[in-house]
PDB file of C-alpha atoms and ligand atoms in Angstrom:
ATOM      1  CA  MET A  21     106.502  98.042  97.355  1.00 47.00           C
ATOM      2  CA  PRO A  22     108.675  99.763 100.170  1.00 51.00           C
ATOM      3  CA  MET A  23     112.094  98.800 100.314  1.00 57.00           C
ATOM      4  CA  PHE A  24     112.700  98.520 104.421  1.00 67.00           C
ATOM      5  CA  VAL A  25     111.132  95.573 105.552  1.00 72.00           C
ATOM      6  CA  ASP A  26     111.130  95.008 109.709  1.00 75.00           C
ATOM      7  CA  THR A  27     112.379  91.755 110.763  1.00 73.00           C
ATOM      8  CA  SER A  28     111.599  92.199 114.799  1.00 73.00           C
ATOM      9  CA  PRO A  29     109.821  89.466 116.866  1.00 70.00           C
ATOM     10  CA  PRO A  30     106.132  89.954 117.282  1.00 62.00           C
ATOM     11  CA  GLY A  31     105.686  92.533 120.197  1.00 63.00           C
ATOM     12  CA  GLN A  32     108.719  94.244 119.862  1.00 81.00           C
ATOM     13  CA  CYS A  33     108.474  95.298 116.320  1.00 93.00           C
ATOM     14  CA  ILE A  34     108.970  98.976 115.278  1.00 94.00           C
ATOM     15  CA  PHE A  35     105.250  99.709 115.449  1.00 95.00           C
ATOM     16  CA  CYS A  36     104.834  98.270 119.019  1.00 94.00           C
ATOM     17  CA  ARG A  37     107.920 100.551 120.362  1.00 94.00           C
ATOM     18  CA  LEU A  38     106.473 103.406 118.175  1.00 94.00           C
ATOM     19  CA  VAL A  39     103.112 103.010 120.738  1.00 94.00           C
ATOM     20  CA  ALA A  40     104.990 102.559 123.564  1.00 93.00           C
ATOM     21  CA  GLY A  41     106.802 105.684 123.098  1.00 92.00           C
ATOM     22  CA  GLU A  42     110.029 103.797 122.875  1.00 94.00           C
ATOM     23  CA  ILE A  43     110.770 105.478 119.248  1.00 92.00           C
ATOM     24  CA  PRO A  44     109.736 108.807 118.441  1.00 92.00           C
ATOM     25  CA  SER A  45     107.159 109.238 115.292  1.00 94.00           C
ATOM     26  CA  ALA A  46     105.186 112.501 113.652  1.00 97.00           C
ATOM     27  CA  LYS A  47     101.788 111.539 115.472  1.00 97.00           C
ATOM     28  CA  VAL A  48      98.605 112.829 114.519  1.00 98.00           C
ATOM     29  CA  TYR A  49      95.996 111.086 116.324  1.00 98.00           C
ATOM     30  CA  GLU A  50      95.284 107.996 118.496  1.00 97.00           C
ATOM     31  CA  ASP A  51      92.617 106.840 120.464  1.00 98.00           C
ATOM     32  CA  ALA A  52      91.846 103.599 122.270  1.00 98.00           C
ATOM     33  CA  LEU A  53      92.315 100.900 119.642  1.00 98.00           C
ATOM     34  CA  THR A  54      94.704 102.686 116.811  1.00 98.00           C
ATOM     35  CA  ILE A  55      97.166 105.212 116.383  1.00 98.00           C
ATOM     36  CA  ALA A  56      97.725 107.230 113.189  1.00 98.00           C
ATOM     37  CA  PHE A  57     101.154 108.957 112.213  1.00 98.00           C
ATOM     38  CA  MET A  58     103.495 109.866 109.322  1.00 97.00           C
ATOM     39  CA  ASP A  59     105.158 107.493 107.375  1.00 95.00           C
ATOM     40  CA  ILE A  60     108.860 108.224 107.469  1.00 92.00           C
ATOM     41  CA  GLY A  61     108.678 107.161 103.605  1.00 93.00           C
ATOM     42  CA  GLN A  62     106.695 109.951 102.798  1.00 96.00           C
ATOM     43  CA  VAL A  63     105.413 108.436  98.929  1.00 96.00           C
ATOM     44  CA  THR A  64     103.631 111.528  98.717  1.00 97.00           C
ATOM     45  CA  PRO A  65     103.530 114.421 101.362  1.00 97.00           C
ATOM     46  CA  GLY A  66     100.671 113.758 103.797  1.00 98.00           C
ATOM     47  CA  HIS A  67     101.038 109.981 103.397  1.00 98.00           C
ATOM     48  CA  VAL A  68      99.944 108.558 106.961  1.00 98.00           C
ATOM     49  CA  LEU A  69      99.910 104.997 108.525  1.00 98.00           C
ATOM     50  CA  VAL A  70      96.919 103.970 110.392  1.00 98.00           C
ATOM     51  CA  ALA A  71      97.819 100.714 112.735  1.00 98.00           C
ATOM     52  CA  THR A  72      96.258  99.114 116.034  1.00 98.00           C
ATOM     53  CA  ARG A  73      97.756  99.880 119.648  1.00 97.00           C
ATOM     54  CA  ARG A  74      97.905  96.321 120.200  1.00 96.00           C
ATOM     55  CA  HIS A  75     100.178  94.033 118.018  1.00 95.00           C
ATOM     56  CA  ALA A  76      98.128  92.161 115.138  1.00 96.00           C
ATOM     57  CA  ALA A  77     100.204  90.881 112.920  1.00 95.00           C
ATOM     58  CA  THR A  78      97.614  91.052 110.013  1.00 97.00           C
ATOM     59  CA  LEU A  79      94.011  92.249 109.200  1.00 98.00           C
ATOM     60  CA  LEU A  80      93.354  88.257 110.172  1.00 97.00           C
ATOM     61  CA  ASP A  81      94.862  88.716 113.181  1.00 97.00           C
ATOM     62  CA  ALA A  82      92.970  92.023 114.098  1.00 97.00           C
ATOM     63  CA  THR A  83      89.482  91.591 116.391  1.00 98.00           C
ATOM     64  CA  PRO A  84      86.726  92.919 114.270  1.00 97.00           C
ATOM     65  CA  GLU A  85      86.472  96.263 116.583  1.00 98.00           C
ATOM     66  CA  GLU A  86      90.185  96.756 115.873  1.00 98.00           C
ATOM     67  CA  ALA A  87      89.355  96.352 112.387  1.00 98.00           C
ATOM     68  CA  ALA A  88      86.548  98.569 112.108  1.00 98.00           C
ATOM     69  CA  ALA A  89      88.265 101.215 114.442  1.00 98.00           C
ATOM     70  CA  ALA A  90      91.100 101.322 112.072  1.00 98.00           C
ATOM     71  CA  MET A  91      88.629 101.860 108.953  1.00 98.00           C
ATOM     72  CA  GLN A  92      86.921 104.733 111.176  1.00 98.00           C
ATOM     73  CA  THR A  93      90.612 106.524 111.932  1.00 98.00           C
ATOM     74  CA  ALA A  94      91.679 105.950 108.219  1.00 98.00           C
ATOM     75  CA  HIS A  95      88.154 107.534 107.337  1.00 98.00           C
ATOM     76  CA  ARG A  96      89.044 110.835 109.767  1.00 98.00           C
ATOM     77  CA  VAL A  97      92.601 110.948 108.535  1.00 98.00           C
ATOM     78  CA  ALA A  98      91.424 110.709 104.732  1.00 98.00           C
ATOM     79  CA  LEU A  99      89.072 113.874 105.775  1.00 98.00           C
ATOM     80  CA  ALA A 100      91.866 115.668 107.463  1.00 98.00           C
ATOM     81  CA  VAL A 101      94.244 114.981 104.504  1.00 98.00           C
ATOM     82  CA  ARG A 102      91.766 116.506 102.336  1.00 98.00           C
ATOM     83  CA  ALA A 103      91.693 119.335 104.619  1.00 98.00           C
ATOM     84  CA  ALA A 104      95.198 119.877 105.120  1.00 98.00           C
ATOM     85  CA  PHE A 105      96.432 118.641 101.569  1.00 98.00           C
ATOM     86  CA  ASP A 106      93.904 118.875  99.419  1.00 98.00           C
ATOM     87  CA  PRO A 107      95.048 116.062  96.922  1.00 98.00           C
ATOM     88  CA  PRO A 108      93.155 115.259  93.654  1.00 98.00           C
ATOM     89  CA  GLY A 109      92.934 111.589  94.591  1.00 98.00           C
ATOM     90  CA  LEU A 110      93.647 109.385  98.015  1.00 98.00           C
ATOM     91  CA  MET A 111      94.437 105.866  98.165  1.00 98.00           C
ATOM     92  CA  LEU A 112      94.054 103.095 101.141  1.00 98.00           C
ATOM     93  CA  LEU A 113      96.250 100.732 101.078  1.00 97.00           C
ATOM     94  CA  GLN A 114      96.222  97.850 103.506  1.00 98.00           C
ATOM     95  CA  ALA A 115      98.758  94.379 102.924  1.00 97.00           C
ATOM     96  CA  ASN A 116      98.908  91.115 104.775  1.00 98.00           C
ATOM     97  CA  GLY A 117     101.722  88.849 104.614  1.00 96.00           C
ATOM     98  CA  ALA A 118     105.071  89.398 102.610  1.00 94.00           C
ATOM     99  CA  LEU A 119     103.388  88.174  99.334  1.00 95.00           C
ATOM    100  CA  GLY A 120     100.791  90.761 100.187  1.00 95.00           C
ATOM    101  CA  GLY A 121     103.285  93.001 100.083  1.00 93.00           C
ATOM    102  CA  GLN A 122     103.397  93.792 103.968  1.00 95.00           C
ATOM    103  CA  THR A 123     106.900  94.863 105.232  1.00 93.00           C
ATOM    104  CA  VAL A 124     106.160  95.541 108.966  1.00 94.00           C
ATOM    105  CA  ALA A 125     103.996  92.198 110.359  1.00 94.00           C
ATOM    106  CA  HIS A 126     101.738  94.804 112.644  1.00 96.00           C
ATOM    107  CA  PHE A 127      98.577  95.442 110.938  1.00 97.00           C
ATOM    108  CA  HIS A 128      98.529  98.679 109.656  1.00 98.00           C
ATOM    109  CA  MET A 129      96.467 100.846 106.904  1.00 98.00           C
ATOM    110  CA  HIS A 130      98.125 103.304 104.453  1.00 98.00           C
ATOM    111  CA  VAL A 131      96.405 106.905 103.917  1.00 98.00           C
ATOM    112  CA  VAL A 132      97.821 107.874 100.410  1.00 98.00           C
ATOM    113  CA  PRO A 133      97.205 111.404  98.849  1.00 98.00           C
ATOM    114  CA  ARG A 134      97.271 110.443  95.175  1.00 98.00           C
ATOM    115  CA  HIS A 135      98.351 113.264  92.515  1.00 98.00           C
ATOM    116  CA  GLU A 136      98.927 112.948  88.560  1.00 97.00           C
ATOM    117  CA  ALA A 137     102.097 111.192  87.821  1.00 97.00           C
ATOM    118  CA  ASP A 138     102.932 110.441  91.361  1.00 97.00           C
ATOM    119  CA  GLY A 139     105.224 107.779  90.439  1.00 96.00           C
ATOM    120  CA  ILE A 140     103.032 105.003  92.567  1.00 95.00           C
ATOM    121  CA  ALA A 141     103.052 102.021  90.191  1.00 92.00           C
ATOM    122  CA  PHE A 142     100.039  99.038  90.842  1.00 85.00           C
ATOM    123  CA  THR A 143      99.666  96.295  88.453  1.00 92.00           C
ATOM    124  CA  TRP A 144      95.685  94.593  88.273  1.00 93.00           C
ATOM    125  CA  PRO A 145      95.885  92.012  86.373  1.00 95.00           C
ATOM    126  CA  ARG A 146      92.376  91.450  85.258  1.00 95.00           C
ATOM    127  CA  LYS A 147      91.708  87.420  84.283  1.00 95.00           C
ATOM    128  CA  GLU A 148      87.821  87.527  83.782  1.00 96.00           C
ATOM    129  CA  PRO A 149      86.897  83.860  84.250  1.00 97.00           C
ATOM    130  CA  PRO A 150      83.833  82.309  83.069  1.00 98.00           C
ATOM    131  CA  ALA A 151      80.400  83.008  85.061  1.00 98.00           C
ATOM    132  CA  ALA A 152      80.336  79.692  86.583  1.00 98.00           C
ATOM    133  CA  VAL A 153      83.939  79.360  87.192  1.00 98.00           C
ATOM    134  CA  LEU A 154      82.992  83.066  89.550  1.00 98.00           C
ATOM    135  CA  ALA A 155      79.769  81.364  90.898  1.00 98.00           C
ATOM    136  CA  GLY A 156      82.146  78.508  92.192  1.00 98.00           C
ATOM    137  CA  TYR A 157      84.289  80.677  93.947  1.00 98.00           C
ATOM    138  CA  ALA A 158      81.230  82.763  95.743  1.00 98.00           C
ATOM    139  CA  GLU A 159      79.893  79.221  96.692  1.00 98.00           C
ATOM    140  CA  ARG A 160      82.776  78.666  98.100  1.00 98.00           C
ATOM    141  CA  LEU A 161      83.133  81.764 100.259  1.00 98.00           C
ATOM    142  CA  ARG A 162      79.309  81.766 101.164  1.00 98.00           C
ATOM    143  CA  ALA A 163      80.192  78.254 102.763  1.00 97.00           C
ATOM    144  CA  ALA A 164      83.244  79.915 104.422  1.00 96.00           C
ATOM    145  CA  LEU A 165      80.981  82.458 105.889  1.00 96.00           C
ATOM    146  CA  GLN A 166      78.279  80.279 107.102  1.00 95.00           C
ATOM    147  CA  SER A 167      80.552  77.703 108.686  1.00 91.00           C
ATOM    148  CA  GLY A 168      81.954  81.005 111.122  1.00 78.00           C
ATOM    149  CA  THR A 169      85.296  81.939 110.164  1.00 63.00           C
ATOM    150  CA  ARG A 170      85.867  84.554 112.612  1.00 60.00           C
ATOM    151  CA  ASP A 171      88.918  83.250 114.252  1.00 57.00           C
TER     152      ASP A 171
HETATM  153 ZN1   ZN B   4     103.806  95.042 116.866  1.00 75.34          ZN
END
């Protein structure tokens, strides 16, 4: 995970200042709900961040419209990354909360071109629980979805 961590108060974070034009950025795209700009860390060439214009701390704070717009912008940027850099792989990464790996508390998504031996490390500790346990997890989520958890 990146070493940079922004500890600014909500609404005064580095991305809000960037959206407001108070700090410079290498912007590549913007629309009514989102903005896309080069990540200064550039894990690989062409690494872009897509953020909401409004300060929504995490995915859970974004409106459905903002979440959809962010994915549409990420899709658009991914097509541009393919055209401009032609990487053999591409990854979207969207982190929420410190334990989720989020380092700037303003909703954003990474569009990351991937290459063989690019140094990006990600572990995925599979657990493969019994089917009954999996069914229990699904039931909990179905109940939550039916009770309405949009806010
Ligand atoms: Zn912000």
